[in-house]
Amino acid sequence: MADCVFCRIIAGQAPATVYYRDDQVIAFQDIRPVAPVHILIVPIKHIESINAMSEEDKPLIGHLFWVARQLAVQHGIAESGYRSIINTGRDAGQAVFHLHLHIIGGQRVRYPMG
Amino acid sequence: MADCVFCRIIAGQAPATVYYRDDQVIAFQDIRPVAPVHILIVPIKHIESINAMSEEDKPLIGHLFWVARQLAVQHGIAESGYRSIINTGRDAGQAVFHLHLHIIGGQRVRYPMG
């Protein structure tokens, strides 16, 4: 999708600090990190949000977390801990309508979840 | 696991307001809701955290979100939006070491993610 910033990053048409890539997902640094480690893990396939996932996307969603687990080790936050967030829609503050998993760590979380 | 409160809920040995159950997951109300809708979706299988997931658990993790999507519709928050969180370890404030997905909605999120 030409107007999607994450699709542009995937296509190499927008800059990003890329940590990982395979045939299903890409992982890069959030441009506005809220913690010392703040990684976005994004499916290559343009899915707007969890509301738009289909049943066949289940292994893909699981793969986002499988990659998160490896990246947490590589960034030294597996043992200290990390928060994983997927925001869906307005009330959650979803900013880019291409599904993405936030991995946030490197410090104790400062805010309640809601 | 006898000392795990979520395993006790799954076994019917601890109370919970259960919204959904199938052969892979159970979903129930968080006992300390942070928003009008605050649901936990929990695999029946005792997995401590994302750090303890195995590659074969990918479809199961995806299924948590598939169920989240249905429950968001049933609870009237699919269109308004919801935040999905999995906390792993100390820095994230993981309180119960049986993997669980928080679904939080019914109001605009009040806090940043970190």
mmCIF file of C-alpha atoms in Angstrom:
data_model
loop_
_atom_site.group_PDB
_atom_site.id
_atom_site.type_symbol
_atom_site.label_atom_id
_atom_site.label_comp_id
_atom_site.label_asym_id
_atom_site.label_seq_id
_atom_site.Cartn_x
_atom_site.Cartn_y
_atom_site.Cartn_z
ATOM 1 C CA MET A 1 0.000 0.000 0.000
ATOM 2 C CA ALA A 2 1.661 3.187 -1.245
ATOM 3 C CA ASP A 3 0.280 5.368 1.551
ATOM 4 C CA CYS A 4 1.370 3.022 4.386
ATOM 5 C CA VAL A 5 4.637 3.996 6.074
ATOM 6 C CA PHE A 6 5.311 0.415 7.195
ATOM 7 C CA CYS A 7 4.767 -0.906 3.646
ATOM 8 C CA ARG A 8 7.251 1.739 2.484
ATOM 9 C CA ILE A 9 9.800 0.571 5.078
ATOM 10 C CA ILE A 10 9.238 -3.050 3.961
ATOM 11 C CA ALA A 11 9.806 -1.983 0.336
ATOM 12 C CA GLY A 12 13.003 -0.122 1.281
ATOM 13 C CA GLN A 13 11.429 3.203 0.352
ATOM 14 C CA ALA A 14 11.462 4.699 3.846
ATOM 15 C CA PRO A 15 14.312 4.572 6.371
ATOM 16 C CA ALA A 16 14.350 2.400 9.487
ATOM 17 C CA THR A 17 16.846 0.804 11.851
ATOM 18 C CA VAL A 18 16.084 -2.803 10.920
ATOM 19 C CA TYR A 19 16.941 -5.489 13.488
ATOM 20 C CA TYR A 20 15.484 -8.552 11.798
ATOM 21 C CA ARG A 21 13.744 -9.660 8.640
ATOM 22 C CA ASP A 22 12.403 -12.921 7.227
ATOM 23 C CA ASP A 23 9.758 -13.827 4.641
ATOM 24 C CA GLN A 24 6.906 -13.134 7.090
ATOM 25 C CA VAL A 25 7.956 -10.191 9.286
ATOM 26 C CA ILE A 26 10.280 -7.231 9.657
ATOM 27 C CA ALA A 27 11.477 -5.753 12.982
ATOM 28 C CA PHE A 28 12.820 -2.234 13.413
ATOM 29 C CA GLN A 29 13.326 0.443 16.046
ATOM 30 C CA ASP A 30 10.310 2.617 16.924
ATOM 31 C CA ILE A 31 11.057 6.182 15.798
ATOM 32 C CA ARG A 32 9.652 7.512 19.096
ATOM 33 C CA PRO A 33 10.982 5.017 21.647
ATOM 34 C CA VAL A 34 9.297 5.098 25.064
ATOM 35 C CA ALA A 35 12.022 2.966 26.707
ATOM 36 C CA PRO A 36 15.678 1.991 26.113
ATOM 37 C CA VAL A 37 14.468 -0.906 23.952
ATOM 38 C CA HIS A 38 11.403 -0.259 21.786
ATOM 39 C CA ILE A 39 11.081 -2.515 18.756
ATOM 40 C CA LEU A 40 8.204 -2.874 16.305
ATOM 41 C CA ILE A 41 7.583 -6.293 14.770
ATOM 42 C CA VAL A 42 5.460 -5.977 11.647
ATOM 43 C CA PRO A 43 4.007 -8.579 9.275
ATOM 44 C CA ILE A 44 5.154 -8.136 5.670
ATOM 45 C CA LYS A 45 1.523 -8.719 4.679
ATOM 46 C CA HIS A 46 -0.531 -5.543 5.094
ATOM 47 C CA ILE A 47 -3.126 -6.401 7.755
ATOM 48 C CA GLU A 48 -4.774 -3.260 9.160
ATOM 49 C CA SER A 49 -5.258 -4.464 12.711
ATOM 50 C CA ILE A 50 -6.294 -7.418 14.859
ATOM 51 C CA ASN A 51 -9.875 -6.637 13.765
ATOM 52 C CA ALA A 52 -8.803 -7.421 10.202
ATOM 53 C CA MET A 53 -6.922 -10.656 10.915
ATOM 54 C CA SER A 54 -8.324 -13.852 9.444
ATOM 55 C CA GLU A 55 -8.194 -17.316 10.960
ATOM 56 C CA GLU A 56 -5.362 -18.286 8.610
ATOM 57 C CA ASP A 57 -3.246 -15.469 10.089
ATOM 58 C CA LYS A 58 -2.974 -17.234 13.459
ATOM 59 C CA PRO A 59 0.505 -18.747 12.832
ATOM 60 C CA LEU A 60 1.685 -15.361 11.530
ATOM 61 C CA ILE A 61 0.540 -13.585 14.708
ATOM 62 C CA GLY A 62 2.268 -16.286 16.745
ATOM 63 C CA HIS A 63 5.404 -15.761 14.671
ATOM 64 C CA LEU A 64 5.485 -12.079 15.714
ATOM 65 C CA PHE A 65 5.886 -13.276 19.314
ATOM 66 C CA TRP A 66 8.357 -15.986 18.353
ATOM 67 C CA VAL A 67 10.543 -13.277 16.780
ATOM 68 C CA ALA A 68 9.935 -11.045 19.827
ATOM 69 C CA ARG A 69 11.315 -13.787 22.044
ATOM 70 C CA GLN A 70 14.535 -14.016 19.989
ATOM 71 C CA LEU A 71 14.946 -10.229 19.799
ATOM 72 C CA ALA A 72 14.437 -9.918 23.567
ATOM 73 C CA VAL A 73 17.412 -12.256 24.047
ATOM 74 C CA GLN A 74 19.522 -10.360 21.518
ATOM 75 C CA HIS A 75 18.729 -7.002 23.154
ATOM 76 C CA GLY A 76 19.426 -8.284 26.664
ATOM 77 C CA ILE A 77 15.888 -7.866 28.015
ATOM 78 C CA ALA A 78 14.651 -11.485 28.071
ATOM 79 C CA GLU A 79 15.481 -11.964 31.749
ATOM 80 C CA SER A 80 14.727 -8.418 32.961
ATOM 81 C CA GLY A 81 11.404 -8.438 31.129
ATOM 82 C CA TYR A 82 9.426 -6.665 28.436
ATOM 83 C CA ARG A 83 5.894 -5.521 27.647
ATOM 84 C CA SER A 84 4.346 -6.601 24.322
ATOM 85 C CA ILE A 85 1.509 -4.415 22.996
ATOM 86 C CA ILE A 86 -0.742 -4.464 19.947
ATOM 87 C CA ASN A 87 -3.009 -1.403 19.744
ATOM 88 C CA THR A 88 -6.257 -1.725 17.787
ATOM 89 C CA GLY A 89 -8.270 1.327 16.800
ATOM 90 C CA ARG A 90 -8.922 4.774 18.217
ATOM 91 C CA ASP A 91 -9.310 4.070 21.950
ATOM 92 C CA ALA A 92 -5.963 2.259 21.983
ATOM 93 C CA GLY A 93 -4.206 5.032 20.091
ATOM 94 C CA GLN A 94 -3.303 2.929 17.056
ATOM 95 C CA ALA A 95 -1.259 5.350 14.946
ATOM 96 C CA VAL A 96 -0.369 3.274 11.868
ATOM 97 C CA PHE A 97 -3.043 1.037 10.374
ATOM 98 C CA HIS A 98 -0.675 -1.778 9.522
ATOM 99 C CA LEU A 99 -0.720 -4.276 12.381
ATOM 100 C CA HIS A 100 2.400 -4.050 14.584
ATOM 101 C CA LEU A 101 3.661 -5.516 17.834
ATOM 102 C CA HIS A 102 5.514 -3.181 20.228
ATOM 103 C CA ILE A 103 8.262 -4.751 22.358
ATOM 104 C CA ILE A 104 9.184 -2.412 25.204
ATOM 105 C CA GLY A 105 11.934 -3.060 27.747
ATOM 106 C CA GLY A 106 15.189 -2.016 29.321
ATOM 107 C CA GLN A 107 13.499 -0.318 32.252
ATOM 108 C CA ARG A 108 10.689 -1.032 34.684
ATOM 109 C CA VAL A 109 7.322 -0.077 33.108
ATOM 110 C CA ARG A 110 6.260 3.343 34.413
ATOM 111 C CA TYR A 111 2.507 3.267 33.748
ATOM 112 C CA PRO A 112 -0.506 1.066 34.432
ATOM 113 C CA MET A 113 -1.826 -0.868 31.453
ATOM 114 C CA GLY A 114 -5.113 0.967 30.864
ATOM 115 C CA MET B 1 0.161 -26.713 38.320
ATOM 116 C CA ALA B 2 -1.382 -26.726 41.776
ATOM 117 C CA ASP B 3 0.164 -23.409 42.818
ATOM 118 C CA CYS B 4 -0.914 -21.509 39.688
ATOM 119 C CA VAL B 5 -4.101 -19.457 40.095
ATOM 120 C CA PHE B 6 -4.881 -19.619 36.366
ATOM 121 C CA CYS B 7 -4.504 -23.423 36.337
ATOM 122 C CA ARG B 8 -6.903 -23.499 39.293
ATOM 123 C CA ILE B 9 -9.428 -21.367 37.363
ATOM 124 C CA ILE B 10 -9.052 -23.689 34.348
ATOM 125 C CA ALA B 11 -9.676 -26.684 36.622
ATOM 126 C CA GLY B 12 -12.766 -25.038 38.124
ATOM 127 C CA GLN B 13 -11.079 -24.827 41.518
ATOM 128 C CA ALA B 14 -10.949 -21.019 41.715
ATOM 129 C CA PRO B 15 -13.739 -18.581 40.809
ATOM 130 C CA ALA B 16 -13.757 -16.408 37.690
ATOM 131 C CA THR B 17 -16.253 -14.647 35.450
ATOM 132 C CA VAL B 18 -15.664 -16.790 32.363
ATOM 133 C CA TYR B 19 -16.565 -15.283 28.976
ATOM 134 C CA TYR B 20 -15.282 -17.977 26.653
ATOM 135 C CA ARG B 21 -13.672 -21.399 26.657
ATOM 136 C CA ASP B 22 -12.522 -23.877 24.039
ATOM 137 C CA ASP B 23 -9.993 -26.724 24.018
ATOM 138 C CA GLN B 24 -7.037 -24.319 23.743
ATOM 139 C CA VAL B 25 -7.901 -21.198 25.770
ATOM 140 C CA ILE B 26 -10.090 -19.735 28.481
ATOM 141 C CA ALA B 27 -11.122 -16.063 28.751
ATOM 142 C CA PHE B 28 -12.302 -14.389 31.937
ATOM 143 C CA GLN B 29 -12.627 -10.967 33.565
ATOM 144 C CA ASP B 30 -9.504 -9.528 35.211
ATOM 145 C CA ILE B 31 -10.147 -9.326 38.951
ATOM 146 C CA ARG B 32 -8.597 -5.833 39.026
ATOM 147 C CA PRO B 33 -9.956 -4.232 35.840
ATOM 148 C CA VAL B 34 -8.163 -1.079 34.685
ATOM 149 C CA ALA B 35 -10.920 -0.159 32.185
ATOM 150 C CA PRO B 36 -14.640 -0.912 31.590
ATOM 151 C CA VAL B 37 -13.603 -3.982 29.593
ATOM 152 C CA HIS B 38 -10.576 -5.916 30.858
ATOM 153 C CA ILE B 39 -10.433 -9.539 29.779
ATOM 154 C CA LEU B 40 -7.650 -12.087 30.206
ATOM 155 C CA ILE B 41 -7.205 -14.728 27.517
ATOM 156 C CA VAL B 42 -5.165 -17.637 28.832
ATOM 157 C CA PRO B 43 -3.889 -20.819 27.161
ATOM 158 C CA ILE B 44 -5.125 -24.000 28.864
ATOM 159 C CA LYS B 45 -1.532 -25.267 28.564
ATOM 160 C CA HIS B 46 0.661 -23.883 31.335
ATOM 161 C CA ILE B 47 3.285 -21.777 29.550
ATOM 162 C CA GLU B 48 5.106 -19.454 31.953
ATOM 163 C CA SER B 49 5.643 -16.556 29.590
ATOM 164 C CA ILE B 50 6.613 -15.612 26.046
ATOM 165 C CA ASN B 51 10.180 -16.503 27.062
ATOM 166 C CA ALA B 52 8.979 -20.084 27.577
ATOM 167 C CA MET B 53 6.988 -20.437 24.353
ATOM 168 C CA SER B 54 8.212 -22.992 21.819
ATOM 169 C CA GLU B 55 7.981 -22.755 18.055
ATOM 170 C CA GLU B 56 5.040 -25.181 18.035
ATOM 171 C CA ASP B 57 3.089 -22.737 20.227
ATOM 172 C CA LYS B 58 2.848 -20.169 17.414
ATOM 173 C CA PRO B 59 -0.698 -21.145 16.307
ATOM 174 C CA LEU B 60 -1.787 -21.140 19.973
ATOM 175 C CA ILE B 61 -0.469 -17.597 20.500
ATOM 176 C CA GLY B 62 -2.254 -16.564 17.300
ATOM 177 C CA HIS B 63 -5.421 -18.188 18.611
ATOM 178 C CA LEU B 64 -5.321 -15.935 21.705
ATOM 179 C CA PHE B 65 -5.661 -12.953 19.348
ATOM 180 C CA TRP B 66 -8.281 -14.690 17.213
ATOM 181 C CA VAL B 67 -10.384 -15.141 20.360
ATOM 182 C CA ALA B 68 -9.598 -11.538 21.384
ATOM 183 C CA ARG B 69 -11.024 -10.349 18.078
ATOM 184 C CA GLN B 70 -14.322 -12.224 18.675
ATOM 185 C CA LEU B 71 -14.579 -11.078 22.304
ATOM 186 C CA ALA B 72 -13.946 -7.452 21.267
ATOM 187 C CA VAL B 73 -17.008 -7.690 18.989
ATOM 188 C CA GLN B 74 -19.112 -9.327 21.707
ATOM 189 C CA HIS B 75 -18.131 -6.670 24.258
ATOM 190 C CA GLY B 76 -18.786 -3.779 21.866
ATOM 191 C CA ILE B 77 -15.189 -2.533 21.696
ATOM 192 C CA ALA B 78 -14.108 -3.765 18.252
ATOM 193 C CA GLU B 79 -14.850 -0.450 16.533
ATOM 194 C CA SER B 80 -13.911 1.885 19.422
ATOM 195 C CA GLY B 81 -10.653 0.012 19.937
ATOM 196 C CA TYR B 82 -8.673 -1.967 22.497
ATOM 197 C CA ARG B 83 -5.137 -2.465 23.726
ATOM 198 C CA SER B 84 -3.710 -6.015 23.829
ATOM 199 C CA ILE B 85 -0.842 -6.630 26.244
ATOM 200 C CA ILE B 86 1.327 -9.590 27.210
ATOM 201 C CA ASN B 87 3.711 -8.825 30.074
ATOM 202 C CA THR B 88 6.891 -10.885 30.370
ATOM 203 C CA GLY B 89 8.999 -10.844 33.524
ATOM 204 C CA ARG B 90 9.806 -8.343 36.227
ATOM 205 C CA ASP B 91 10.281 -5.114 34.272
ATOM 206 C CA ALA B 92 6.871 -5.577 32.641
ATOM 207 C CA GLY B 93 5.171 -6.320 35.959
ATOM 208 C CA GLN B 94 4.110 -9.867 35.063
ATOM 209 C CA ALA B 95 2.101 -10.916 38.115
ATOM 210 C CA VAL B 96 1.030 -14.483 37.272
ATOM 211 C CA PHE B 97 3.580 -16.753 35.621
ATOM 212 C CA HIS B 98 1.080 -18.439 33.335
ATOM 213 C CA LEU B 99 1.107 -16.612 29.991
ATOM 214 C CA HIS B 100 -1.950 -14.350 29.532
ATOM 215 C CA LEU B 101 -3.165 -11.752 27.080
ATOM 216 C CA HIS B 102 -4.848 -8.629 28.481
ATOM 217 C CA ILE B 103 -7.605 -7.058 26.357
ATOM 218 C CA ILE B 104 -8.346 -3.540 27.585
ATOM 219 C CA GLY B 105 -11.050 -1.282 26.170
ATOM 220 C CA GLY B 106 -14.225 0.699 26.704
ATOM 221 C CA GLN B 107 -12.385 3.961 27.237
ATOM 222 C CA ARG B 108 -9.559 5.877 25.645
ATOM 223 C CA VAL B 109 -6.187 4.614 26.986
ATOM 224 C CA ARG B 110 -4.971 6.976 29.701
ATOM 225 C CA TYR B 111 -1.250 6.186 29.747
ATOM 226 C CA PRO B 112 1.689 5.941 27.360
ATOM 227 C CA MET B 113 2.892 2.455 26.538
ATOM 228 C CA GLY B 114 6.218 2.456 28.386
#
